[in-house]
Structures are given as C-alpha cells and as structure tokens.
Short mmCIF file of C-alpha atoms in Angstrom, two decimals:
data_model
loop_
_atom_site.label_atom_id
_atom_site.label_comp_id
_atom_site.label_asym_id
_atom_site.label_seq_id
_atom_site.Cartn_x
_atom_site.Cartn_y
_atom_site.Cartn_z
CA MET A 1 -26.22 59.17 -13.44
CA SER A 2 -25.37 60.26 -9.78
CA GLN A 3 -23.12 58.16 -7.73
CA LEU A 4 -22.61 57.46 -4.30
CA THR A 5 -18.83 56.53 -3.34
CA SER A 6 -18.22 53.66 -5.01
CA PHE A 7 -21.57 53.33 -6.84
CA LEU A 8 -22.05 50.22 -9.59
CA LEU A 9 -22.91 51.10 -12.64
CA VAL A 10 -24.81 48.46 -15.35
CA LEU A 11 -25.71 50.20 -18.24
CA SER A 12 -27.91 49.11 -20.82
CA LEU A 13 -27.75 45.31 -20.34
CA CYS A 14 -29.96 44.94 -23.74
CA ALA A 15 -31.79 47.42 -23.29
CA PHE A 16 -34.06 47.83 -26.35
CA ALA A 17 -34.25 43.45 -26.49
CA PRO A 18 -38.15 43.14 -25.80
CA LEU A 19 -39.49 42.27 -22.14
CA CYS A 20 -41.93 40.23 -20.85
CA PHE A 21 -43.88 39.59 -17.61
CA SER A 22 -42.18 36.16 -16.65
CA SER A 23 -38.89 35.32 -17.94
CA ARG A 24 -38.72 31.69 -18.33
CA THR A 25 -35.74 28.92 -16.53
CA LYS A 26 -34.23 25.65 -16.63
CA GLY A 27 -36.74 24.43 -14.18
CA GLY A 28 -39.21 27.26 -13.90
CA TYR A 29 -40.75 30.78 -14.36
CA LEU A 30 -39.67 34.23 -12.36
CA TYR A 31 -42.68 36.19 -12.57
CA PRO A 32 -43.26 39.76 -10.46
CA GLN A 33 -46.44 37.43 -8.88
CA PHE A 34 -44.58 34.69 -7.46
CA TYR A 35 -44.62 35.85 -3.86
CA ASP A 36 -48.40 36.73 -4.24
CA HIS A 37 -50.34 34.15 -2.44
CA SER A 38 -47.59 32.65 -0.08
CA CYS A 39 -46.03 36.33 1.61
CA PRO A 40 -48.00 39.17 -0.09
CA LYS A 41 -46.34 41.18 2.75
CA ALA A 42 -42.60 40.41 1.10
CA GLN A 43 -41.87 43.30 -1.31
CA GLU A 44 -43.41 45.92 1.75
CA ILE A 45 -41.44 44.27 4.33
CA VAL A 46 -38.35 44.91 2.13
CA ARG A 47 -38.69 48.38 1.21
CA SER A 48 -40.12 49.12 5.17
CA VAL A 49 -36.42 48.19 6.41
CA LEU A 50 -34.09 49.60 3.08
CA ALA A 51 -36.00 52.94 3.79
CA LYS A 52 -34.71 53.12 7.15
CA ALA A 53 -31.42 52.35 6.79
CA VAL A 54 -30.78 54.26 3.53
CA ALA A 55 -32.59 57.28 5.46
CA LYS A 56 -29.35 56.78 8.36
CA GLU A 57 -27.20 56.25 5.74
CA ALA A 58 -27.80 57.45 1.92
CA ARG A 59 -24.57 55.72 0.42
CA MET A 60 -26.30 52.48 1.52
CA ALA A 61 -28.33 52.46 -1.32
CA ALA A 62 -25.56 52.25 -3.62
CA SER A 63 -23.54 49.45 -1.65
CA ILE A 64 -27.44 46.87 -1.58
CA LEU A 65 -27.69 47.48 -5.53
CA ARG A 66 -23.71 46.55 -6.33
CA LEU A 67 -24.31 43.87 -4.13
CA HIS A 68 -26.98 42.66 -6.66
CA PHE A 69 -24.75 43.39 -9.72
CA HIS A 70 -21.77 40.98 -7.98
CA ASP A 71 -23.60 38.33 -6.85
CA CYS A 72 -24.91 37.91 -10.85
CA PHE A 73 -22.10 38.18 -12.69
CA ASP A 74 -21.02 35.30 -10.01
CA GLN A 75 -23.03 31.80 -10.94
CA GLY A 76 -25.91 33.90 -11.47
CA CYS A 77 -28.17 35.92 -9.42
CA ASP A 78 -28.25 32.85 -6.59
CA ALA A 79 -27.34 35.35 -3.10
CA SER A 80 -23.81 33.21 -2.98
CA LEU A 81 -21.98 36.18 -1.97
CA LEU A 82 -24.23 36.24 0.87
CA LEU A 83 -22.51 33.40 2.27
CA ASP A 84 -19.74 33.19 4.97
CA SER A 85 -16.71 31.11 4.77
CA SER A 86 -18.02 28.02 6.69
CA GLY A 87 -17.14 23.95 5.84
CA THR A 88 -16.25 23.24 2.72
CA ILE A 89 -17.22 27.00 1.29
CA VAL A 90 -14.83 29.85 0.70
CA SER A 91 -17.13 33.35 1.08
CA GLU A 92 -17.21 35.61 -2.09
CA LYS A 93 -16.60 38.19 0.12
CA ARG A 94 -12.86 37.30 0.29
CA SER A 95 -12.29 37.95 -3.32
CA ASN A 96 -10.86 40.61 -4.91
CA PRO A 97 -13.89 42.65 -5.67
CA ASN A 98 -15.17 42.54 -2.48
CA ARG A 99 -12.95 42.57 -0.21
CA ASN A 100 -13.08 45.15 2.57
CA SER A 101 -15.50 47.07 -0.34
CA ALA A 102 -18.90 44.69 0.08
CA ARG A 103 -21.14 46.13 2.43
CA GLY A 104 -25.00 46.40 3.58
CA PHE A 105 -24.99 42.49 4.72
CA GLU A 106 -26.46 43.78 8.05
CA VAL A 107 -29.08 45.29 6.20
CA LEU A 108 -30.32 42.14 4.32
CA ASP A 109 -29.47 40.21 7.75
CA GLU A 110 -32.62 42.39 9.45
CA ILE A 111 -35.03 42.51 6.06
CA LYS A 112 -34.32 38.80 6.16
CA SER A 113 -35.46 38.13 9.93
CA ALA A 114 -38.33 40.57 9.26
CA LEU A 115 -39.14 38.21 6.03
CA GLU A 116 -38.83 34.81 8.31
CA LYS A 117 -41.07 36.41 10.76
CA GLU A 118 -44.02 36.96 8.46
CA CYS A 119 -43.54 33.72 5.83
CA PRO A 120 -41.39 31.39 7.21
CA HIS A 121 -39.03 29.31 5.19
CA THR A 122 -40.82 31.01 1.84
CA VAL A 123 -39.00 34.05 0.41
CA SER A 124 -35.27 33.43 -0.66
CA CYS A 125 -31.91 35.61 -0.09
CA ALA A 126 -32.13 36.35 -3.95
CA ASP A 127 -35.22 37.19 -4.54
CA LEU A 128 -34.82 39.58 -1.23
CA LEU A 129 -31.29 41.27 -2.85
CA ALA A 130 -33.18 41.66 -6.27
CA ILE A 131 -36.14 43.52 -4.57
CA ALA A 132 -33.74 45.49 -2.47
CA ALA A 133 -31.26 46.38 -5.58
CA ARG A 134 -34.59 48.30 -7.45
CA ASP A 135 -35.91 50.05 -4.14
CA SER A 136 -32.20 51.10 -3.90
CA THR A 137 -32.34 53.19 -6.78
CA VAL A 138 -36.04 54.07 -5.95
CA LEU A 139 -35.14 55.72 -2.60
CA ARG A 140 -31.91 57.69 -3.81
CA GLY A 141 -34.82 59.48 -6.81
CA GLY A 142 -33.98 56.65 -9.72
CA PRO A 143 -36.31 54.46 -11.74
CA SER A 144 -38.79 51.66 -10.95
CA TRP A 145 -39.68 48.47 -12.45
CA GLU A 146 -41.22 44.91 -11.61
CA VAL A 147 -38.84 42.70 -10.19
CA LEU A 148 -38.80 39.14 -11.74
CA LEU A 149 -39.43 36.64 -8.73
CA GLY A 150 -38.99 32.40 -8.73
CA ARG A 151 -35.06 32.66 -7.50
CA ARG A 152 -33.80 30.52 -5.54
CA ASP A 153 -30.60 29.82 -3.11
CA SER A 154 -27.19 29.12 -4.21
CA ARG A 155 -25.53 25.97 -1.39
CA SER A 156 -22.16 27.00 -2.64
CA ALA A 157 -19.94 30.00 -3.50
CA SER A 158 -16.82 30.23 -5.94
CA LEU A 159 -14.10 32.68 -5.07
CA SER A 160 -12.47 32.18 -8.15
CA GLY A 161 -15.83 33.11 -9.97
CA SER A 162 -16.01 36.50 -7.97
CA ASN A 163 -12.28 36.69 -9.10
CA ASN A 164 -12.21 36.48 -12.81
CA ASN A 165 -15.99 37.24 -13.61
CA ILE A 166 -16.71 40.86 -11.95
CA PRO A 167 -15.88 44.14 -14.45
CA ALA A 168 -12.89 45.78 -12.39
CA PRO A 169 -12.17 49.77 -12.37
CA ASN A 170 -8.80 49.20 -14.30
CA ASN A 171 -10.05 46.80 -16.93
CA THR A 172 -9.71 47.86 -20.60
CA PHE A 173 -13.12 48.67 -22.63
CA GLN A 174 -12.41 44.99 -24.52
CA THR A 175 -11.81 43.67 -21.20
CA ILE A 176 -15.44 44.57 -19.53
CA LEU A 177 -16.96 43.92 -22.56
CA THR A 178 -16.12 40.40 -22.89
CA LYS A 179 -17.14 40.08 -19.21
CA PHE A 180 -20.44 41.09 -19.86
CA LYS A 181 -20.62 38.36 -23.14
CA ARG A 182 -19.87 35.86 -20.46
CA GLN A 183 -23.38 35.97 -18.73
CA GLY A 184 -24.78 36.01 -22.36
CA LEU A 185 -25.43 39.76 -22.25
CA LEU A 186 -24.50 40.20 -25.84
CA LYS A 187 -25.39 43.82 -26.53
CA THR A 188 -24.20 44.89 -23.63
CA ARG A 189 -22.67 48.91 -23.04
CA CYS A 190 -20.13 48.59 -20.16
CA PRO A 191 -20.71 48.67 -16.40
CA ARG A 192 -18.36 49.94 -14.09
CA SER A 193 -17.85 49.33 -10.16
CA GLY A 194 -15.44 50.35 -7.94
CA GLY A 195 -14.19 50.10 -3.99
CA ASP A 196 -16.65 51.00 -1.67
CA GLN A 197 -14.10 51.89 1.12
CA ASN A 198 -12.94 54.80 -1.97
CA LEU A 199 -13.00 58.22 -0.15
CA PHE A 200 -14.02 59.58 -3.72
CA PHE A 201 -17.56 60.29 -5.12
CA LEU A 202 -17.74 59.02 -8.73
CA ASP A 203 -19.99 62.39 -9.28
CA TYR A 204 -18.95 65.02 -7.54
CA VAL A 205 -21.95 66.95 -8.72
CA SER A 206 -25.14 65.48 -6.75
CA PRO A 207 -23.85 62.30 -5.09
CA THR A 208 -26.73 61.03 -3.23
CA LYS A 209 -28.89 60.86 -5.79
CA PHE A 210 -29.71 59.06 -9.00
CA ASP A 211 -29.67 60.80 -12.35
CA ASN A 212 -27.14 61.22 -15.50
CA TYR A 213 -24.62 63.30 -13.77
CA TYR A 214 -22.41 60.51 -14.16
CA TYR A 215 -22.20 60.79 -17.71
CA LYS A 216 -21.75 64.31 -17.68
CA ASN A 217 -19.00 64.00 -16.19
CA ILE A 218 -17.42 61.28 -18.34
CA LEU A 219 -18.68 63.65 -21.49
CA ALA A 220 -16.88 67.00 -20.09
CA SER A 221 -13.19 64.12 -19.39
CA LYS A 222 -14.00 64.36 -15.93
CA GLY A 223 -14.77 60.46 -14.86
CA LEU A 224 -12.72 59.39 -12.23
CA LEU A 225 -11.42 55.60 -12.79
CA ASN A 226 -10.04 54.31 -16.24
CA SER A 227 -13.31 52.14 -16.40
CA ASP A 228 -15.75 55.23 -16.75
CA GLN A 229 -13.60 57.34 -19.44
CA VAL A 230 -13.08 54.59 -21.45
CA LEU A 231 -17.04 54.44 -22.55
CA LEU A 232 -16.08 57.74 -24.58
CA THR A 233 -12.56 56.95 -25.95
CA LYS A 234 -12.84 53.48 -27.02
CA ASN A 235 -15.37 52.74 -28.62
CA GLU A 236 -18.21 54.84 -30.65
CA GLY A 237 -21.35 52.63 -29.58
CA SER A 238 -20.70 53.73 -25.57
CA ARG A 239 -19.48 56.80 -26.73
CA GLU A 240 -23.05 57.23 -28.40
CA LEU A 241 -24.95 56.21 -25.27
CA VAL A 242 -23.13 58.39 -23.08
CA LYS A 243 -23.70 61.50 -25.38
CA GLN A 244 -27.89 60.26 -25.25
CA TYR A 245 -27.57 59.29 -21.20
CA ALA A 246 -25.94 63.03 -20.17
CA GLU A 247 -28.41 64.50 -22.69
CA ASN A 248 -31.32 62.88 -21.88
CA ASN A 249 -32.01 61.72 -18.51
CA GLN A 250 -35.77 60.11 -18.93
CA LEU A 251 -34.04 58.28 -21.73
CA PHE A 252 -31.49 57.16 -19.18
CA PHE A 253 -34.63 56.22 -16.97
CA GLU A 254 -36.39 54.27 -19.30
CA GLN A 255 -33.14 51.92 -19.75
CA PHE A 256 -31.70 51.44 -17.00
CA PRO A 257 -35.07 49.60 -15.59
CA LYS A 258 -34.69 47.55 -18.69
CA SER A 259 -31.16 46.21 -17.70
CA MET A 260 -31.63 45.65 -14.50
CA VAL A 261 -34.43 43.18 -15.16
CA LYS A 262 -32.09 41.58 -18.06
CA MET A 263 -29.25 41.30 -14.93
CA GLY A 264 -31.87 39.85 -12.50
CA ASN A 265 -31.95 36.50 -15.16
CA ILE A 266 -28.58 35.55 -15.49
CA SER A 267 -28.69 31.98 -14.64
CA PRO A 268 -30.61 31.97 -11.29
CA LEU A 269 -31.94 28.94 -9.67
CA THR A 270 -35.41 27.52 -9.98
CA GLY A 271 -37.39 24.71 -9.24
CA SER A 272 -36.38 22.41 -7.11
CA ARG A 273 -32.29 23.41 -7.82
CA GLY A 274 -31.26 25.43 -4.33
CA GLU A 275 -32.99 25.93 -1.67
CA ILE A 276 -34.55 28.90 0.19
CA ARG A 277 -31.94 29.61 3.20
CA LYS A 278 -33.58 30.67 6.55
CA ASN A 279 -29.87 32.80 7.31
CA CYS A 280 -28.79 34.22 4.27
CA ARG A 281 -25.29 34.29 5.44
CA ARG A 282 -25.23 30.13 5.88
CA VAL A 283 -26.89 27.06 4.09
CA ASN A 284 -29.63 25.54 5.36
CA SER A 285 -28.24 22.26 7.30
#
C-alpha cells in the first residue's frame, strides 16, 4: 500500500469475518441507504468537495483517512475528534497522536457547510467523515466500498482516550494488538499511523498512490517506522499477511474495504443518542 506522508494503515480488521448490508448497534442500525430519502445528494456532495481538495493537494486524501482512524479509536466513530476546545470540552486535537499532525479539518468544514445548505440538520459529521475516508481512498486509486450510515455525533471529547487508545509509531507489536483488541477487533492484524508533519514518505516508491508498495517495502526491510517493520519480524501471522499483500495487490484491495467497514462500526451513536451537529467543530447550543 502506497502512502502519502503519515498515511494511516489499518490492515485486515476482521478481514475474513462475514459482512452484512446493515450493522446492528445499540439504539438502531447502520445501513448504506440511510440518507436516500432525507438527503439523496449527500454522498455526491461529499465526493465533489473532497475531489477538489485532493486535486489541489494529493496528500489531503491520506490526512482525511487518518482522521477517520483516529476518531474511531477514541470513543468510537462519533466525530469527537472534530470538536474544538470550548466550555468543558478539551479537544482531542491536543492529544499526542493528533497535536501538530491531524489536519484536513477545513475540508470537512467545507463539506459540512455544503451539506447544511442542501439538507439542514440531517447528515452527521461522523457519517460525513466515514464517507470522506472511503472517497479519499478511491481518489488515490484504491478500492471502494458501501459505507454503512446512520451515526450521530458525540457531545463530548476524550483527550485521555485519544492519548491512550490510538496506536503509536513506536509501539511494540503486542501493544498495537492490545489496542485493537480494546476496540473489539479480535481478528486484527497491525495498524500504524504517523505524524502528518513528518518530512518522510512512508512509501518512497509511489507516495501519492494507494497500492501495496507499503508491504513490498517492509518485505525488503525498508519500513520507515518500528511499527512498520515489526509486522514482518515480531509475529508469524502478520508476517504472512505482509508477504501475501506484497505479492498480491488484488488481495489487499479485497481485504482493505472489509477492514474499513469493521472499523467504522466501532461504538457508533445511533437512535436518540448524541446529536446531528450543525458545525462539526462544536456541539449544538
């Protein structure tokens, strides 16, 4: 998988688990057709605004995908990461994994503004981010998938959760695995993420394209970070996956969407829980 600077990697989150067209959560369901009647142009709007941003800066696709990852691993996929500090809220943007590295918030603001004009108080920021993560992958040549929708937005943020739950570039294999198990991703292989202000490409071969060169680099012992190379050296299961993905880009493209759908199902707010924010940076007054 080719990466832009600090491209998020989530590989094989229960990749071999069966998938359904809806996902039962506490309080309601997530399903692809959630906005078909209330805001039929929602996904088209997300894709259109995002495409312009990525055309202007290819690196933005990786940044948006990384935001979805960092949001889901703290409190679940509830757009808590998008909240600025205000009142009793201390923003997750200030955590060690996000400070001076999380970026792309202005693009999400633009998407949200367009959605509010088309369908006021309808599309959640959490769903907006999930759709944008999928479209970011597609725009850089990666695979597509049906995004399950119906999430609502959190009214709170967790700085401590962000610090403790998001895998770090220097984590050991066991620490990374433990952090995935906390999210109920029991069949997980390794994730990794880095800082967006790094000056290094995590894949130096095709840094602006979504492909499997990330794994080819690891197989050649050219992984940039410790959390990259341990996939090959510290666990037989992950070593076998690295080899498979390095040799078979199609297999990687088949498994990655399953991983993203599984991650997008981490503790979403549904039903009457949470809210639909008018502005992704602050809770409704």
